Amino acid sequence: MSTFHDEVQALKAQYPVERSAVLPALRLAQERHEGWLPPEALVEVADALDLAPAQVEAVASFYDMFHLEPVGKHLVEVCTNLSCALVGAQKVLEAFEAELGVAPGETTEDGQMTLRAVECAGGCGWAVVVALDDRHRFNVKPEDVPVIVEELRNGN
Ligand code: FES
């Protein structure tokens, strides 16, 4: 079985500039650390790419898809940027807050779901956009939220 270091070396080989592999290496590290990047994961990535941990942390802290704090088993990310805001993103976010019993940035007590408000999810024409783990739901309305949460709880 290949080690994390080996896998990062394979990623490096795909890029003309090796440090360009920092994004896929961070993604790989996050997958291996239950969906977030503890300090030791940043060190592993830095070591594998011959970078300083601070350089790796700077990249990880810039992008919304990397998490420097523990997250729940599922991520619920509501886009609250302009296009979504204009058609009710705040109401959708509030519906998730009510349904999950947490504020944005928090995780449910059972560790199942983390709610986040995020910047543009790239689907402005289908606002409001909600990312559920690696899938996206479009044209989400507040009244859709209980069903979405139920589906997530049931593993759908
Ligand atoms: S503003 Fe929400 S997807 Fe672009």
CSV table of C-alpha atoms and ligand atoms in Angstrom, one decimal:
chain,number,residue,atom,x,y,z
A,1,MET,CA,0.0,0.0,0.0
A,2,SER,CA,1.4,3.4,-1.0
A,3,THR,CA,2.1,6.0,1.7
A,4,PHE,CA,0.8,9.6,1.7
A,5,HIS,CA,4.4,10.7,0.7
A,6,ASP,CA,4.4,8.3,-2.3
A,7,GLU,CA,1.0,9.5,-3.4
A,8,VAL,CA,2.1,13.1,-3.2
A,9,GLN,CA,5.3,12.3,-5.3
A,10,ALA,CA,3.0,10.9,-8.0
A,11,LEU,CA,0.9,14.1,-7.9
A,12,LYS,CA,4.1,16.2,-8.2
A,13,ALA,CA,5.1,14.3,-11.3
A,14,GLN,CA,1.9,15.6,-13.0
A,15,TYR,CA,3.0,19.3,-12.8
A,16,PRO,CA,5.8,21.2,-14.5
A,17,VAL,CA,6.3,23.1,-11.2
A,18,GLU,CA,6.2,20.7,-8.3
A,19,ARG,CA,4.7,23.0,-5.7
A,20,SER,CA,1.7,23.3,-8.0
A,21,ALA,CA,0.7,20.0,-6.5
A,22,VAL,CA,-0.2,21.7,-3.2
A,23,LEU,CA,-3.9,21.8,-3.9
A,24,PRO,CA,-4.4,18.1,-4.8
A,25,ALA,CA,-2.0,17.2,-2.0
A,26,LEU,CA,-4.1,19.2,0.5
A,27,ARG,CA,-7.2,17.5,-0.8
A,28,LEU,CA,-5.6,14.1,-0.4
A,29,ALA,CA,-4.5,15.0,3.2
A,30,GLN,CA,-8.0,16.2,4.0
A,31,GLU,CA,-9.5,13.0,2.9
A,32,ARG,CA,-7.1,11.1,5.1
A,33,HIS,CA,-7.9,13.2,8.2
A,34,GLU,CA,-11.7,12.9,8.4
A,35,GLY,CA,-12.4,15.9,6.2
A,36,TRP,CA,-10.2,18.5,7.8
A,37,LEU,CA,-6.5,19.5,8.0
A,38,PRO,CA,-5.0,19.3,11.5
A,39,PRO,CA,-1.5,20.9,11.9
A,40,GLU,CA,0.2,17.6,11.4
A,41,ALA,CA,-1.5,17.2,8.0
A,42,LEU,CA,-0.1,20.6,6.9
A,43,VAL,CA,3.4,19.4,8.0
A,44,GLU,CA,3.0,16.2,6.0
A,45,VAL,CA,2.0,18.1,2.9
A,46,ALA,CA,4.9,20.6,3.4
A,47,ASP,CA,7.4,17.8,3.9
A,48,ALA,CA,6.2,15.9,0.8
A,49,LEU,CA,6.5,19.0,-1.4
A,50,ASP,CA,9.6,20.5,0.2
A,51,LEU,CA,7.7,23.6,1.3
A,52,ALA,CA,7.5,25.4,4.6
A,53,PRO,CA,4.4,24.5,6.7
A,54,ALA,CA,3.4,28.2,6.7
A,55,GLN,CA,3.3,28.2,2.9
A,56,VAL,CA,1.0,25.2,2.9
A,57,GLU,CA,-1.2,26.8,5.6
A,58,ALA,CA,-1.4,30.0,3.6
A,59,VAL,CA,-2.9,28.1,0.7
A,60,ALA,CA,-5.2,26.0,2.9
A,61,SER,CA,-6.6,29.0,4.7
A,62,PHE,CA,-7.3,30.8,1.4
A,63,TYR,CA,-9.7,28.2,-0.1
A,64,ASP,CA,-13.2,27.5,1.2
A,65,MET,CA,-12.9,23.8,0.4
A,66,PHE,CA,-10.1,23.2,3.0
A,67,HIS,CA,-11.0,23.0,6.6
A,68,LEU,CA,-8.5,23.9,9.4
A,69,GLU,CA,-11.0,22.9,12.1
A,70,PRO,CA,-12.9,19.6,12.5
A,71,VAL,CA,-16.1,19.2,10.5
A,72,GLY,CA,-19.0,16.9,10.7
A,73,LYS,CA,-19.5,13.8,8.6
A,74,HIS,CA,-21.6,15.9,6.1
A,75,LEU,CA,-21.0,19.5,5.0
A,76,VAL,CA,-24.0,21.7,4.2
A,77,GLU,CA,-22.7,24.8,2.5
A,78,VAL,CA,-25.2,27.6,1.6
A,79,CYS,CA,-24.0,30.1,-1.0
A,80,THR,CA,-24.8,33.6,0.3
A,81,ASN,CA,-23.0,35.6,-2.4
A,82,LEU,CA,-24.8,38.2,-4.5
A,83,SER,CA,-26.9,36.1,-6.9
A,84,CYS,CA,-28.0,33.8,-4.2
A,85,ALA,CA,-28.6,36.6,-1.7
A,86,LEU,CA,-30.9,38.3,-4.2
A,87,VAL,CA,-33.3,35.3,-4.3
A,88,GLY,CA,-33.3,34.4,-0.7
A,89,ALA,CA,-30.1,32.8,0.4
A,90,GLN,CA,-30.4,34.2,3.9
A,91,LYS,CA,-33.9,32.6,4.4
A,92,VAL,CA,-32.5,29.3,3.1
A,93,LEU,CA,-29.5,29.6,5.6
A,94,GLU,CA,-31.9,30.3,8.4
A,95,ALA,CA,-34.1,27.3,7.5
A,96,PHE,CA,-31.0,25.1,7.8
A,97,GLU,CA,-30.1,26.8,11.1
A,98,ALA,CA,-33.5,26.0,12.4
A,99,GLU,CA,-33.6,22.4,11.0
A,100,LEU,CA,-30.1,21.5,12.3
A,101,GLY,CA,-30.1,23.6,15.5
A,102,VAL,CA,-26.7,25.1,14.7
A,103,ALA,CA,-25.4,28.5,13.5
A,104,PRO,CA,-23.1,28.8,10.4
A,105,GLY,CA,-19.7,27.5,11.2
A,106,GLU,CA,-21.0,25.0,13.8
A,107,THR,CA,-21.5,21.2,13.8
A,108,THR,CA,-24.5,19.3,15.1
A,109,GLU,CA,-24.0,17.7,18.5
A,110,ASP,CA,-24.0,14.2,17.0
A,111,GLY,CA,-21.1,15.2,14.7
A,112,GLN,CA,-23.1,14.5,11.6
A,113,MET,CA,-23.5,17.9,9.9
A,114,THR,CA,-21.5,21.1,9.7
A,115,LEU,CA,-23.4,24.2,8.4
A,116,ARG,CA,-21.4,26.8,6.5
A,117,ALA,CA,-22.2,30.0,4.6
A,118,VAL,CA,-19.9,30.2,1.6
A,119,GLU,CA,-18.9,32.4,-1.3
A,120,CYS,CA,-20.1,31.9,-4.8
A,121,ALA,CA,-20.5,28.2,-5.6
A,122,GLY,CA,-20.3,28.8,-9.4
A,123,GLY,CA,-24.0,28.2,-10.1
A,124,CYS,CA,-25.3,31.8,-10.1
A,125,GLY,CA,-28.0,31.0,-12.7
A,126,TRP,CA,-29.5,28.4,-10.4
A,127,ALA,CA,-29.6,30.3,-7.2
A,128,VAL,CA,-29.9,29.5,-4.3
A,129,VAL,CA,-27.2,27.0,-4.5
A,130,VAL,CA,-26.4,24.6,-1.6
A,131,ALA,CA,-23.5,22.2,-1.7
A,132,LEU,CA,-24.1,18.9,0.1
A,133,ASP,CA,-20.7,17.3,0.5
A,134,ASP,CA,-19.6,16.9,-3.2
A,135,ARG,CA,-23.0,17.4,-4.7
A,136,HIS,CA,-24.9,20.6,-5.5
A,137,ARG,CA,-28.6,21.4,-5.2
A,138,PHE,CA,-30.0,24.3,-7.2
A,139,ASN,CA,-32.9,26.6,-6.9
A,140,VAL,CA,-33.2,25.7,-3.2
A,141,LYS,CA,-36.1,27.3,-1.3
A,142,PRO,CA,-36.5,27.4,2.5
A,143,GLU,CA,-39.4,24.9,2.2
A,144,ASP,CA,-37.0,22.4,0.6
A,145,VAL,CA,-34.7,22.3,3.6
A,146,PRO,CA,-36.4,19.7,5.8
A,147,VAL,CA,-36.5,17.2,3.0
A,148,ILE,CA,-32.8,17.9,2.1
A,149,VAL,CA,-31.8,17.4,5.8
A,150,GLU,CA,-33.8,14.2,6.0
A,151,GLU,CA,-32.2,12.8,2.9
A,152,LEU,CA,-28.7,13.6,4.3
A,153,ARG,CA,-29.6,11.9,7.6
A,154,ASN,CA,-30.7,8.8,5.6
A,155,GLY,CA,-27.5,8.8,3.7
A,156,ASN,CA,-29.0,10.0,0.4
B,1,FES,S1,-23.7,33.7,-6.0
B,1,FES,FE1,-24.5,31.8,-5.4
B,1,FES,S2,-23.7,30.4,-6.9
B,1,FES,FE2,-22.9,32.3,-7.5
